Amino acid sequence: MNRRPWIAGLLLSAGFLLGLAGCSGKTKTEGGSSVKNGEAGPVELKIGANLELSGKVAGWGEDSKKGMQLAVDELNADPKSGVKLSILFEDNASDAAKSKDAVKKLILQDNVNVVVGAVASNDTMAAMEVARDEHIPMVTHASTNVTITQKGGKCIFRICFHDDFQGQVMAKFAKDELKAQSAVLVVAKGNAYSEGLVKSFKEAFTAGGGKVLSEEAYQEGDTDFQTLVTKIKSADPDVVWVPGYYNEVPLIIKQARAIGFQKPFLGGDGWDDPKLYDLGGADIKDNYFCNHFSPSSTNPMVQTFVKNYGAKYNAKPGAMAALGYDAIYCIADAARRAGSSDPEKLRDAIQTLKDVKTLCGDVTMGEDREVIKPAMILKTGEKEHVFHMNFK
Ligand code: PHE
């Protein structure tokens, strides 16, 4: 009897099972070879940050970097932290293809133990296959597109809420708080974040009895929105859902106000940047968006962070800085429990993050590599946004 097919089958299924175990399978322990493991002292860890440090959303990359660096400095200065971190920042230029190259460099050349980032969903989605194939855990602090954790595999984690939740929160807010019965939806074409949010808001808003009057689109980089705002004005909805990024959203609002459309615009976390006001001026006032963080929270941990961040950077932190800071604390918690910088052990420890206190809510990692976190709604003012209400 020829037993080979049976043995091959057994080997194949063993390989399959190992593959299912995620960052295991092929061992990429070389990533941890230059660092000592934790028994004798702190766990030494090399973190690779893939961020938008230039290009269209450079503001977010810079803020993430500041939050991450502050966390690294604090943890390294604390003799009880149990970790000694080094962090390498790689600029993805707010470009999906470059984001993939950035993660390749961090993993293959710099031998990082873990990757953090990116900000924009498109950039995370392009890069995550590299982490998956190289079996290096990757934690996105800010990308909210739902499919990321589904498609990314066992190495890809997220520590913020995702767009199904965010879309539901804003649809519920529109219906219950603003008493909106109709909406116009506006998508940034080709942006996975914006497309996901239009879908989730639409589902929740119509399920709650709301009516979608029309669905419109624009291209990122556009500056003239006359046709779009004219359509919005003639549809005359109770609210406009425009979950885009901060470059185009303020121009859309400003141009709509200029032709006399006064109803509220609603958005997602992509509105959170001071550029909203730089580009839109006082017209930005009295609109609402969903966010992860507000510096005006009375939580003492948030207030300490705001103080330390202000002292170091002379600025007020937004969600991006807070999420970047949180991601480093989560990675440090995992490294301490793993007692090792080995990527596979780290992956398992990230998978079991439990009740980690962070600025944007406690982090407990789910089986699906998602965390359940509260959201808050912020209201835009004349120069900055203010906390409006919490949502769970
Ligand atoms: N959630 C956005 C995305 O996935 C990025 C973002 C996060 C923007 C947090 C602002 C604040 O593309």
XYZ file of C-alpha atoms and ligand atoms in Angstrom:
404
model
C 0.000 0.000 0.000
C 1.292 3.416 -0.871
C 1.180 5.496 2.312
C 2.610 8.652 0.824
C -0.651 10.431 -0.049
C -1.773 9.873 3.548
C 1.423 11.326 4.966
C 1.287 14.225 2.538
C -2.290 14.826 3.599
C -1.281 14.800 7.251
C 1.561 17.219 6.631
C -0.729 19.462 4.650
C -3.321 19.606 7.377
C -0.638 20.252 9.995
C 0.591 23.130 7.865
C -2.956 24.361 7.478
C -3.531 24.257 11.217
C -0.299 26.128 11.825
C -1.371 28.659 9.244
C -4.641 29.076 11.118
C -2.690 29.719 14.270
C -1.845 32.958 12.507
C 1.510 34.583 13.000
C 2.890 31.118 13.663
C 3.616 28.795 10.759
C 6.730 30.294 9.239
C 8.798 31.539 12.144
C 10.128 35.010 11.805
C 11.983 35.002 15.068
C 14.934 36.768 13.421
C 12.820 39.886 13.973
C 13.517 39.451 17.668
C 17.063 38.187 17.368
C 18.835 41.428 18.137
C 16.791 42.020 21.243
C 16.942 40.367 24.605
C 13.929 38.668 26.038
C 12.348 39.698 29.246
C 13.459 37.329 32.007
C 16.431 39.343 33.222
C 15.061 42.816 32.648
C 12.648 44.794 30.564
C 11.502 43.358 27.246
C 13.315 45.179 24.485
C 11.057 45.810 21.568
C 11.514 47.354 18.148
C 8.317 48.968 16.860
C 7.841 50.022 13.231
C 5.365 52.843 12.700
C 3.862 53.155 9.206
C 2.441 56.677 9.046
C 1.194 59.430 6.747
C 4.008 61.879 7.507
C 3.628 63.700 4.196
C 0.978 63.913 1.487
C -2.721 64.577 1.786
C -3.335 63.525 5.393
C 0.093 64.384 6.791
C -1.585 66.151 9.716
C -2.796 62.823 11.051
C 0.525 61.080 10.571
C 2.350 63.846 12.419
C -0.141 63.772 15.300
C 0.044 59.992 15.535
C 3.818 60.213 15.634
C 3.699 62.732 18.473
C 1.321 60.595 20.517
C 3.389 57.459 19.895
C 6.666 59.156 20.750
C 5.231 60.540 23.988
C 4.089 57.046 25.001
C 7.472 55.525 24.131
C 9.292 58.203 26.163
C 7.013 57.724 29.167
C 7.333 53.947 29.146
C 11.103 54.061 28.719
C 11.429 56.526 31.586
C 9.339 54.365 33.919
C 11.516 51.678 35.596
C 8.374 49.673 36.340
C 7.059 49.614 32.759
C 8.745 46.269 32.017
C 9.623 47.369 28.480
C 12.347 49.209 26.677
C 11.035 50.437 23.363
C 12.589 51.768 20.218
C 10.357 53.107 17.478
C 11.136 53.686 13.805
C 8.854 56.001 11.866
C 8.408 55.356 8.154
C 6.588 57.847 5.926
C 4.014 56.319 3.573
C 3.295 59.713 1.964
C -0.494 59.113 2.341
C -0.233 56.691 -0.575
C -1.389 53.077 -0.579
C 1.465 51.667 -2.687
C 4.067 53.525 -0.635
C 2.414 52.278 2.528
C 3.060 48.722 1.404
C 6.711 49.588 0.677
C 7.032 51.243 4.082
C 5.901 48.090 5.878
C 8.159 45.937 3.694
C 11.116 48.083 4.704
C 10.203 48.059 8.389
C 9.845 44.290 8.476
C 12.459 43.062 6.008
C 15.231 45.627 6.483
C 14.708 47.029 9.940
C 13.554 43.743 11.505
C 10.872 45.293 13.666
C 8.987 42.994 16.049
C 5.627 44.663 15.544
C 4.093 47.224 13.179
C 1.763 50.039 14.205
C -0.367 52.072 11.739
C -1.429 53.183 9.265
C -3.988 55.957 9.701
C -6.058 55.922 6.500
C -7.913 52.701 5.792
C -6.648 52.565 2.186
C -3.047 52.709 3.460
C -3.574 50.016 6.083
C -5.340 47.755 3.614
C -2.498 47.971 1.104
C 0.168 47.195 3.724
C -1.437 44.507 5.830
C -0.695 41.638 3.476
C 3.032 42.204 4.028
C 2.630 41.818 7.791
C 0.390 38.805 7.258
C 2.857 37.066 4.902
C 5.848 37.845 7.130
C 3.964 36.827 10.297
C 4.561 40.091 12.081
C 1.733 41.436 14.223
C 0.319 44.748 13.045
C -1.901 47.052 15.074
C -3.789 49.833 13.368
C -4.584 52.585 15.813
C -6.950 54.499 13.535
C -8.123 52.754 10.366
C -11.811 52.069 10.744
C -12.827 50.253 7.534
C -14.650 47.102 8.592
C -12.978 44.694 6.173
C -9.458 45.255 7.575
C -9.591 42.674 10.336
C -11.691 40.317 8.236
C -9.253 40.255 5.320
C -6.035 40.826 7.211
C -5.858 37.478 8.980
C -4.651 36.583 12.439
C -1.814 39.113 12.593
C -3.893 42.229 11.962
C -5.485 43.982 14.943
C -7.385 47.206 15.446
C -7.642 49.179 18.687
C -10.350 51.667 17.669
C -14.027 51.185 16.832
C -14.900 50.451 13.203
C -17.183 51.993 10.595
C -20.240 49.812 11.074
C -20.394 51.123 14.615
C -19.554 54.685 13.628
C -22.199 54.708 10.867
C -24.824 53.323 13.249
C -23.988 55.885 15.920
C -24.425 58.781 13.518
C -27.599 57.363 11.935
C -29.109 56.966 15.388
C -28.008 60.455 16.371
C -29.544 61.888 13.182
C -32.859 60.128 13.832
C -33.176 60.422 17.591
C -31.430 63.670 18.449
C -31.768 65.763 15.309
C -35.153 64.203 14.387
C -33.944 63.859 10.805
C -36.208 61.979 8.445
C -34.263 62.430 5.255
C -30.627 62.475 4.234
C -28.362 62.982 1.260
C -25.261 60.764 1.309
C -21.962 61.973 -0.134
C -19.077 59.572 -0.754
C -15.401 60.192 -1.534
C -15.077 57.833 -4.484
C -12.335 55.201 -4.173
C -11.766 55.855 -0.476
C -12.576 52.605 1.356
C -13.214 54.488 4.593
C -15.778 56.818 3.048
C -17.436 54.045 1.047
C -17.782 51.841 4.133
C -19.274 54.653 6.148
C -21.832 55.565 3.508
C -22.925 51.937 3.434
C -23.233 51.540 7.212
C -25.030 54.865 7.741
C -27.441 54.099 4.907
C -28.324 50.683 6.344
C -28.906 52.021 9.845
C -30.706 55.194 8.779
C -33.148 53.419 6.455
C -33.673 50.576 8.961
C -34.753 53.261 11.435
C -37.299 54.622 8.934
C -35.159 57.423 7.459
C -35.281 58.207 3.760
C -32.199 58.608 1.566
C -33.053 61.273 -1.017
C -29.941 60.868 -3.135
C -26.393 59.536 -3.148
C -23.669 61.803 -4.491
C -19.927 61.449 -4.990
C -16.748 63.505 -5.316
C -13.087 62.803 -5.992
C -10.445 63.490 -3.367
C -8.451 66.508 -4.506
C -11.544 68.276 -5.935
C -11.978 71.862 -4.811
C -15.020 73.018 -6.793
C -18.210 71.477 -5.413
C -20.782 73.747 -7.070
C -22.613 70.918 -8.857
C -22.665 68.805 -5.706
C -23.941 71.515 -3.376
C -26.576 72.599 -5.887
C -27.903 69.029 -5.936
C -27.881 68.910 -2.131
C -29.776 72.171 -1.888
C -32.456 71.107 -4.340
C -32.928 67.722 -2.589
C -33.381 69.671 0.665
C -32.584 66.862 3.146
C -32.753 67.195 6.938
C -29.082 66.168 7.165
C -26.159 65.537 4.821
C -23.909 62.569 5.598
C -20.445 63.366 4.286
C -17.936 60.973 5.843
C -14.831 62.218 4.044
C -11.452 63.501 5.158
C -10.664 66.994 6.335
C -9.355 68.270 2.996
C -12.615 68.314 1.027
C -15.318 68.288 3.726
C -14.829 71.940 4.834
C -14.924 73.140 1.227
C -18.186 71.269 0.640
C -19.745 72.793 3.751
C -18.502 76.288 2.928
C -19.786 76.143 -0.654
C -23.156 74.763 0.501
C -23.540 77.571 3.031
C -22.619 80.096 0.339
C -25.666 79.104 -1.727
C -27.940 79.206 1.303
C -28.184 75.547 2.408
C -28.342 75.638 6.224
C -29.088 72.075 7.424
C -26.474 70.146 9.424
C -23.701 68.121 7.879
C -22.653 64.951 9.681
C -19.390 63.087 9.421
C -17.066 60.496 10.899
C -13.655 60.602 12.545
C -12.131 61.829 9.273
C -13.243 65.341 10.191
C -10.951 65.522 13.196
C -8.274 68.016 12.220
C -7.762 71.769 12.746
C -7.630 72.086 8.928
C -11.399 71.810 9.006
C -11.458 75.375 10.322
C -8.438 76.604 8.348
C -10.222 75.664 5.138
C -13.837 76.241 6.114
C -13.687 79.174 8.530
C -16.723 80.067 10.594
C -19.010 78.185 8.164
C -17.961 74.950 9.865
C -19.963 75.833 12.971
C -22.942 73.712 14.109
C -22.244 70.397 12.420
C -21.549 67.049 14.087
C -19.138 64.168 13.773
C -18.302 60.925 15.480
C -14.941 60.624 17.201
C -12.721 58.520 19.460
C -11.522 61.206 21.804
C -12.094 64.657 23.178
C -9.342 66.600 24.974
C -12.032 68.214 27.107
C -12.907 64.909 28.806
C -12.684 65.117 32.598
C -11.074 61.655 32.823
C -7.855 62.297 34.860
C -5.837 60.097 32.511
C -6.938 62.264 29.580
C -6.147 65.445 31.475
C -2.621 64.243 32.334
C -2.102 63.337 28.692
C -3.347 66.740 27.511
C -0.986 68.433 29.968
C 2.073 66.368 29.027
C 1.327 66.601 25.319
C 0.936 70.379 25.620
C 4.232 70.656 27.493
C 6.108 68.612 24.899
C 4.527 69.889 21.682
C 2.783 73.122 22.626
C -0.458 71.861 21.052
C -3.771 70.313 21.983
C -4.002 66.610 21.076
C -6.722 65.269 18.780
C -7.970 61.701 18.345
C -5.000 60.728 16.259
C -2.436 61.599 18.911
C -4.528 59.844 21.556
C -4.964 56.678 19.503
C -1.269 56.596 18.640
C -0.439 56.889 22.338
C -2.957 54.174 23.203
C -1.578 51.776 20.592
C 1.903 51.969 22.123
C 0.520 51.306 25.614
C -1.381 48.280 24.283
C 1.719 46.924 22.554
C 3.750 47.487 25.731
C 1.127 45.634 27.781
C 1.314 42.707 25.351
C 5.131 42.650 25.352
C 5.230 42.664 29.147
C 2.840 39.729 29.376
C 4.582 37.878 26.535
C 7.900 38.434 28.312
C 9.385 38.436 24.844
C 9.797 40.383 21.638
C 9.191 37.280 19.549
C 6.526 38.255 16.972
C 4.525 35.074 17.443
C 4.373 35.424 21.239
C 3.574 39.091 20.831
C 0.717 38.280 18.496
C -0.774 35.936 21.028
C -0.431 38.550 23.760
C -2.083 41.235 21.611
C -4.898 38.784 20.981
C -5.416 38.552 24.741
C -5.263 42.258 25.670
C -7.681 42.676 28.534
C -9.026 45.801 30.261
C -6.079 47.946 29.273
C -6.922 51.468 30.392
C -6.430 53.863 27.515
C -7.377 57.433 26.659
C -10.105 56.348 24.245
C -11.701 53.667 26.443
C -10.674 50.294 27.827
C -9.145 47.825 25.398
C -10.126 44.176 25.479
C -9.290 42.370 22.270
C -12.029 40.220 20.773
C -11.588 36.940 18.917
C -12.237 38.903 15.744
C -9.276 41.166 16.578
C -11.594 44.099 17.206
C -12.185 46.039 20.402
C -15.516 47.269 21.622
C -15.206 50.948 22.462
C -17.575 53.818 23.073
C -17.832 56.695 20.611
C -18.518 60.333 21.210
C -20.168 62.954 19.101
C -18.454 66.300 18.771
C -20.080 69.515 17.633
C -18.154 71.919 15.473
C -17.751 75.440 16.811
C -16.223 78.515 15.234
C -12.611 77.528 15.709
C -12.675 74.081 17.269
C -15.065 71.289 18.113
C -16.537 70.595 21.504
C -17.801 67.465 23.189
C -21.515 66.960 22.524
C -22.496 63.509 23.806
C -21.304 59.971 24.472
C -22.529 56.931 22.587
C -22.081 53.263 23.433
N -10.759 56.293 10.405
C -10.061 56.902 9.311
C -9.796 55.855 8.257
O -9.948 54.716 8.465
C -8.812 57.572 9.778
C -8.998 58.446 10.984
C -8.961 57.926 12.258
C -9.212 59.774 10.876
C -9.137 58.724 13.400
C -9.376 60.587 11.977
C -9.353 60.076 13.257
O -9.436 56.143 7.156
